[in-house]
Every structure is written in C-alpha cells, then in structure tokens.
C-alpha cells in the first residue's frame, strides 16, 4: 500500500495556525511522525492561504524536506502553487495532486508533470463534472490514462483517484468508489490508485470506524494507494493485516515486522 500522509493540510484546524506562523518544528514533527508510521509520500496543502498559496507551499516543501527523505505530494488545483512546490524539490519524484480531464486544468498541469518528471494523481472528473457512478468514472479514468501515457507518463506514475465522497451525502458513494477501483485495477493493473479515504466519513459520528471499514473493503477491490492519516494506528494495522490476508505480503513478513516494531494495534 502506497500511503500518502494527509496531515500537513491547511484545512486542518490544528495545522493551519502552525503554517501561518511558519512553525517549522510543528510541521517537521508531523512529517517525521507520518514517515515513521509508513507514509511513502507527505501530502502538503496550503489552499487556505489563497493568494499566498505558492510561497506558502514552497515553504512547506522546504520545511518537510529538512525533516524527511520522503517525497511530497503537492495538493492543489492551482498551477502556480504546483510549480512553486516542484521548483524546490530535493527529494525523490514527487506527486502532483491533482490533474483532471477538465481541459484548462489538464493543459496547465501536464507540462509541469513532464518538466519535473512528477507522478500524477488523476481525478475521475472532466468539464461535465463528477460522474455519480462507476461507469462514468471509469470512462474518464480510461481517457486520462490514454492521454497521459501518450504524453509520456508511465503507467505506474499514474494514480487514479476514484473520487471518494461522503456516504452521508449519498448512500451510493462508497460503492461508486469501490466499483471504480475494481474496474481500473482489472483493466490497468500497473496503474495505482489514490483515494482520499477520510472524505468518506464526513458528516458522520465515529469517523475513524467508517474510514477503517472503507479501507478494508477498498483494499479487497484492489486499492493500492490512499491519502490517509498514518497516525491512526488502528487504520495502519488494518493495512498490514489486509495485505497479509490478500496475498500481498509473502510469508506475512511485513505483518510480522510491524508486529515486532509494536505497530500492530488490535
Ligand atoms: N483526493 C485527492 N486529494 C485530496 C482528497 C481526495 N486531498 C484532500 C483530502 N481529499 C484528503 N485529505 C484530508 C485531510 C484531512 C481530512 C480529510 C481529508 C479530515 N479532516 C477532519 C475534518 O475535516 O473534519 C479534521 C478537521 C480538523 O482537524 O480540523 O478528516 O479525496 N486526490
């Protein structure tokens, strides 16, 4: 499972003031703790800073890179902010989070991915909006994969985001995401998935339970990447257990390793 740690996000009430104050210690602690918990990428989002988003996100990237070797995922629809983050990259290949099949956004962001050799999260949406069901989402995913590979982006550098919307706002949204994952992985086994897992539980009590249950169902359908909270040790325990149960962890070595490190919570 490719874990993209979601905690360095300006929409989080506890994190936004730390970014505003340029509190490097607080940001670096979040980066380190997420990396230690298993995050392969550290998502950074400065969207709440509006006009100052490019300079703020560049500061976040530099601050995170002083604390960890993990590459970042730049979480923004804004080409200027994405460019500012990519320009200060020093770690491995980062992820652009995200591109869509909206004409203007696609055309602005694709050149940045090519220039900086970045991976991309591709959302299943286009100028007609976000399809309600898996059929419509898969059609867009297939079109994006076709266009991105023809432009020179390798299949494993593409992460399809099936769109995780709150089940509290539509009872079909959990299934729509899971069916999209299953179809994308069946047709394109080399492409990765990146779900915004925590979205599924907005508006419900005991959100962690909903996130944890969705995680297991989505992994059974082939989800191999997600933007999630790696500091939720119950959630990460479910990742290691699911990998062992789904044939993704030979001899359960990873699971045993995590257990020995004290990282398995029952
Ligand atoms: N797809 C892609 N990128 C994404 C998302 C996605 N980036 C943003 C988001 N969705 C994923 N990141 C988060 C980060 C935090 C929370 C949810 C998703 C979260 N916040 C709590 C809340 O809003 O209630 C806590 C708030 C707080 O502490 O202030 O759960 O889908 N590609």
mmCIF file of N, CA and C in Angstrom, residues 60-123:
data_model
loop_
_atom_site.group_PDB
_atom_site.id
_atom_site.type_symbol
_atom_site.label_atom_id
_atom_site.label_comp_id
_atom_site.label_asym_id
_atom_site.label_seq_id
_atom_site.Cartn_x
_atom_site.Cartn_y
_atom_site.Cartn_z
ATOM 1 N N UNK A 60 6.403 25.038 2.881
ATOM 2 C CA UNK A 60 6.054 23.720 3.421
ATOM 3 C C UNK A 60 6.975 22.632 2.856
ATOM 4 N N UNK A 61 7.191 22.659 1.551
ATOM 5 C CA UNK A 61 8.035 21.629 0.923
ATOM 6 C C UNK A 61 9.457 21.708 1.483
ATOM 7 N N UNK A 62 10.013 22.900 1.559
ATOM 8 C CA UNK A 62 11.385 23.035 2.068
ATOM 9 C C UNK A 62 11.471 22.591 3.523
ATOM 10 N N UNK A 63 10.445 22.903 4.288
ATOM 11 C CA UNK A 63 10.419 22.550 5.707
ATOM 12 C C UNK A 63 10.312 21.030 5.883
ATOM 13 N N UNK A 64 9.449 20.419 5.099
ATOM 14 C CA UNK A 64 9.274 18.961 5.165
ATOM 15 C C UNK A 64 10.562 18.253 4.744
ATOM 16 N N UNK A 65 11.214 18.767 3.697
ATOM 17 C CA UNK A 65 12.415 18.114 3.176
ATOM 18 C C UNK A 65 13.601 18.219 4.127
ATOM 19 N N UNK A 66 13.548 19.185 5.042
ATOM 20 C CA UNK A 66 14.615 19.289 6.032
ATOM 21 C C UNK A 66 14.427 18.232 7.123
ATOM 22 N N UNK A 67 13.264 17.570 7.147
ATOM 23 C CA UNK A 67 12.954 16.615 8.220
ATOM 24 C C UNK A 67 12.894 15.173 7.734
ATOM 25 N N UNK A 68 12.638 14.956 6.445
ATOM 26 C CA UNK A 68 12.482 13.586 5.948
ATOM 27 C C UNK A 68 12.954 13.485 4.502
ATOM 28 N N UNK A 69 13.382 12.262 4.117
ATOM 29 C CA UNK A 69 13.778 11.987 2.727
ATOM 30 C C UNK A 69 12.580 11.641 1.854
ATOM 31 N N UNK A 70 11.405 11.499 2.472
ATOM 32 C CA UNK A 70 10.239 11.082 1.679
ATOM 33 C C UNK A 70 9.853 12.185 0.703
ATOM 34 N N UNK A 71 9.477 11.809 -0.512
ATOM 35 C CA UNK A 71 8.983 12.811 -1.457
ATOM 36 C C UNK A 71 7.618 13.348 -1.033
ATOM 37 N N UNK A 72 7.245 14.493 -1.596
ATOM 38 C CA UNK A 72 5.971 15.120 -1.228
ATOM 39 C C UNK A 72 4.918 14.870 -2.302
ATOM 40 N N UNK A 73 3.695 15.168 -1.922
ATOM 41 C CA UNK A 73 2.558 15.190 -2.845
ATOM 42 C C UNK A 73 1.992 16.595 -2.734
ATOM 43 N N UNK A 74 2.002 17.356 -3.833
ATOM 44 C CA UNK A 74 1.545 18.741 -3.766
ATOM 45 C C UNK A 74 0.053 18.776 -4.080
ATOM 46 N N UNK A 75 -0.722 19.153 -3.044
ATOM 47 C CA UNK A 75 -2.185 19.031 -3.063
ATOM 48 C C UNK A 75 -2.788 20.379 -3.397
ATOM 49 N N UNK A 76 -3.025 20.598 -4.696
ATOM 50 C CA UNK A 76 -3.542 21.896 -5.135
ATOM 51 C C UNK A 76 -4.088 21.785 -6.553
ATOM 52 N N UNK A 77 -5.141 22.541 -6.848
ATOM 53 C CA UNK A 77 -5.592 22.637 -8.242
ATOM 54 C C UNK A 77 -4.889 23.781 -8.977
ATOM 55 N N UNK A 78 -4.045 24.536 -8.257
ATOM 56 C CA UNK A 78 -3.502 25.797 -8.755
ATOM 57 C C UNK A 78 -2.114 25.587 -9.393
ATOM 58 N N UNK A 79 -2.009 25.753 -10.733
ATOM 59 C CA UNK A 79 -0.725 25.502 -11.406
ATOM 60 C C UNK A 79 0.433 26.322 -10.827
ATOM 61 N N UNK A 80 0.161 27.554 -10.366
ATOM 62 C CA UNK A 80 1.245 28.387 -9.819
ATOM 63 C C UNK A 80 1.770 27.790 -8.513
ATOM 64 N N UNK A 81 0.869 27.247 -7.687
ATOM 65 C CA UNK A 81 1.297 26.628 -6.431
ATOM 66 C C UNK A 81 2.041 25.322 -6.711
ATOM 67 N N UNK A 82 1.550 24.550 -7.657
ATOM 68 C CA UNK A 82 2.219 23.288 -8.013
ATOM 69 C C UNK A 82 3.628 23.581 -8.526
ATOM 70 N N UNK A 83 3.743 24.578 -9.397
ATOM 71 C CA UNK A 83 5.062 24.936 -9.953
ATOM 72 C C UNK A 83 6.013 25.382 -8.853
ATOM 73 N N UNK A 84 5.499 26.165 -7.892
ATOM 74 C CA UNK A 84 6.347 26.661 -6.795
ATOM 75 C C UNK A 84 6.856 25.506 -5.944
ATOM 76 N N UNK A 85 6.018 24.500 -5.720
ATOM 77 C CA UNK A 85 6.441 23.338 -4.932
ATOM 78 C C UNK A 85 7.475 22.515 -5.699
ATOM 79 N N UNK A 86 7.208 22.261 -6.970
ATOM 80 C CA UNK A 86 8.111 21.415 -7.766
ATOM 81 C C UNK A 86 9.479 22.062 -7.909
ATOM 82 N N UNK A 87 9.500 23.401 -7.972
ATOM 83 C CA UNK A 87 10.759 24.115 -8.185
ATOM 84 C C UNK A 87 11.727 23.937 -7.022
ATOM 85 N N UNK A 88 11.233 23.630 -5.828
ATOM 86 C CA UNK A 88 12.129 23.488 -4.668
ATOM 87 C C UNK A 88 12.317 22.023 -4.260
ATOM 88 N N UNK A 89 11.878 21.080 -5.125
ATOM 89 C CA UNK A 89 12.037 19.664 -4.782
ATOM 90 C C UNK A 89 13.514 19.262 -4.695
ATOM 91 N N UNK A 90 13.835 18.528 -3.620
ATOM 92 C CA UNK A 90 15.189 17.974 -3.468
ATOM 93 C C UNK A 90 15.143 16.469 -3.240
ATOM 94 N N UNK A 91 13.975 15.929 -2.897
ATOM 95 C CA UNK A 91 13.861 14.503 -2.591
ATOM 96 C C UNK A 91 13.544 13.721 -3.871
ATOM 97 N N UNK A 92 12.932 12.558 -3.741
ATOM 98 C CA UNK A 92 12.615 11.752 -4.920
ATOM 99 C C UNK A 92 11.483 12.363 -5.726
ATOM 100 N N UNK A 93 11.050 11.625 -6.766
ATOM 101 C CA UNK A 93 9.986 12.132 -7.645
ATOM 102 C C UNK A 93 8.711 12.396 -6.846
ATOM 103 N N UNK A 94 8.224 13.631 -6.895
ATOM 104 C CA UNK A 94 7.010 13.975 -6.155
ATOM 105 C C UNK A 94 5.745 13.604 -6.936
ATOM 106 N N UNK A 95 4.612 13.763 -6.254
ATOM 107 C CA UNK A 95 3.297 13.553 -6.883
ATOM 108 C C UNK A 95 2.607 14.907 -7.035
ATOM 109 N N UNK A 96 2.045 15.155 -8.205
ATOM 110 C CA UNK A 96 1.138 16.295 -8.378
ATOM 111 C C UNK A 96 -0.274 15.813 -8.042
ATOM 112 N N UNK A 97 -0.858 16.421 -7.008
ATOM 113 C CA UNK A 97 -2.211 16.083 -6.556
ATOM 114 C C UNK A 97 -3.100 17.307 -6.735
ATOM 115 N N UNK A 98 -3.698 17.541 -7.907
ATOM 116 C CA UNK A 98 -4.006 16.522 -8.872
ATOM 117 C C UNK A 98 -4.261 17.130 -10.246
ATOM 118 N N UNK A 99 -4.426 16.228 -11.219
ATOM 119 C CA UNK A 99 -4.834 16.615 -12.572
ATOM 120 C C UNK A 99 -6.230 16.031 -12.795
ATOM 121 N N UNK A 100 -6.981 16.622 -13.710
ATOM 122 C CA UNK A 100 -8.304 16.093 -14.058
ATOM 123 C C UNK A 100 -8.401 16.121 -15.583
ATOM 124 N N UNK A 101 -9.530 15.708 -16.117
ATOM 125 C CA UNK A 101 -9.725 15.840 -17.558
ATOM 126 C C UNK A 101 -10.503 17.108 -17.903
ATOM 127 N N UNK A 102 -10.521 18.082 -16.991
ATOM 128 C CA UNK A 102 -11.024 19.416 -17.342
ATOM 129 C C UNK A 102 -9.972 20.043 -18.258
ATOM 130 N N UNK A 103 -10.409 20.589 -19.380
ATOM 131 C CA UNK A 103 -9.474 20.995 -20.432
ATOM 132 C C UNK A 103 -8.401 21.965 -19.917
ATOM 133 N N UNK A 104 -8.844 23.039 -19.241
ATOM 134 C CA UNK A 104 -7.901 24.074 -18.817
ATOM 135 C C UNK A 104 -6.916 23.516 -17.784
ATOM 136 N N UNK A 105 -7.452 22.743 -16.823
ATOM 137 C CA UNK A 105 -6.586 22.205 -15.771
ATOM 138 C C UNK A 105 -5.599 21.195 -16.347
ATOM 139 N N UNK A 106 -6.095 20.323 -17.235
ATOM 140 C CA UNK A 106 -5.215 19.322 -17.847
ATOM 141 C C UNK A 106 -4.076 20.004 -18.597
ATOM 142 N N UNK A 107 -4.433 20.992 -19.405
ATOM 143 C CA UNK A 107 -3.417 21.651 -20.241
ATOM 144 C C UNK A 107 -2.411 22.457 -19.419
ATOM 145 N N UNK A 108 -2.825 22.965 -18.261
ATOM 146 C CA UNK A 108 -1.902 23.743 -17.433
ATOM 147 C C UNK A 108 -0.975 22.829 -16.624
ATOM 148 N N UNK A 109 -1.478 21.657 -16.219
ATOM 149 C CA UNK A 109 -0.722 20.838 -15.273
ATOM 150 C C UNK A 109 0.148 19.777 -15.958
ATOM 151 N N UNK A 110 -0.309 19.261 -17.093
ATOM 152 C CA UNK A 110 0.505 18.232 -17.773
ATOM 153 C C UNK A 110 1.947 18.692 -18.036
ATOM 154 N N UNK A 111 2.164 19.924 -18.555
ATOM 155 C CA UNK A 111 3.558 20.332 -18.824
ATOM 156 C C UNK A 111 4.432 20.337 -17.562
ATOM 157 N N UNK A 112 3.826 20.629 -16.402
ATOM 158 C CA UNK A 112 4.595 20.623 -15.151
ATOM 159 C C UNK A 112 5.014 19.196 -14.797
ATOM 160 N N UNK A 113 4.108 18.249 -14.987
ATOM 161 C CA UNK A 113 4.435 16.844 -14.702
ATOM 162 C C UNK A 113 5.589 16.391 -15.591
ATOM 163 N N UNK A 114 5.553 16.781 -16.858
ATOM 164 C CA UNK A 114 6.595 16.350 -17.796
ATOM 165 C C UNK A 114 7.921 17.042 -17.491
ATOM 166 N N UNK A 115 7.857 18.353 -17.199
ATOM 167 C CA UNK A 115 9.086 19.111 -16.939
ATOM 168 C C UNK A 115 9.817 18.573 -15.715
ATOM 169 N N UNK A 116 9.061 18.234 -14.663
ATOM 170 C CA UNK A 116 9.681 17.839 -13.398
ATOM 171 C C UNK A 116 9.673 16.334 -13.169
ATOM 172 N N UNK A 117 9.225 15.558 -14.208
ATOM 173 C CA UNK A 117 9.211 14.101 -14.042
ATOM 174 C C UNK A 117 8.391 13.664 -12.832
ATOM 175 N N UNK A 118 7.291 14.343 -12.625
ATOM 176 C CA UNK A 118 6.467 14.059 -11.450
ATOM 177 C C UNK A 118 5.442 12.965 -11.748
ATOM 178 N N UNK A 119 5.031 12.277 -10.694
ATOM 179 C CA UNK A 119 3.885 11.373 -10.775
ATOM 180 C C UNK A 119 2.614 12.228 -10.682
ATOM 181 N N UNK A 120 1.480 11.666 -11.098
ATOM 182 C CA UNK A 120 0.237 12.453 -11.035
ATOM 183 C C UNK A 120 -0.902 11.644 -10.430
ATOM 184 N N UNK A 121 -1.691 12.324 -9.595
ATOM 185 C CA UNK A 121 -2.988 11.788 -9.197
ATOM 186 C C UNK A 121 -4.001 12.360 -10.169
ATOM 187 N N UNK A 122 -4.739 11.469 -10.833
ATOM 188 C CA UNK A 122 -5.728 11.889 -11.832
ATOM 189 C C UNK A 122 -7.122 11.619 -11.287
ATOM 190 N N UNK A 123 -7.880 12.704 -11.108
ATOM 191 C CA UNK A 123 -9.250 12.589 -10.598
ATOM 192 C C UNK A 123 -10.197 12.229 -11.737
#
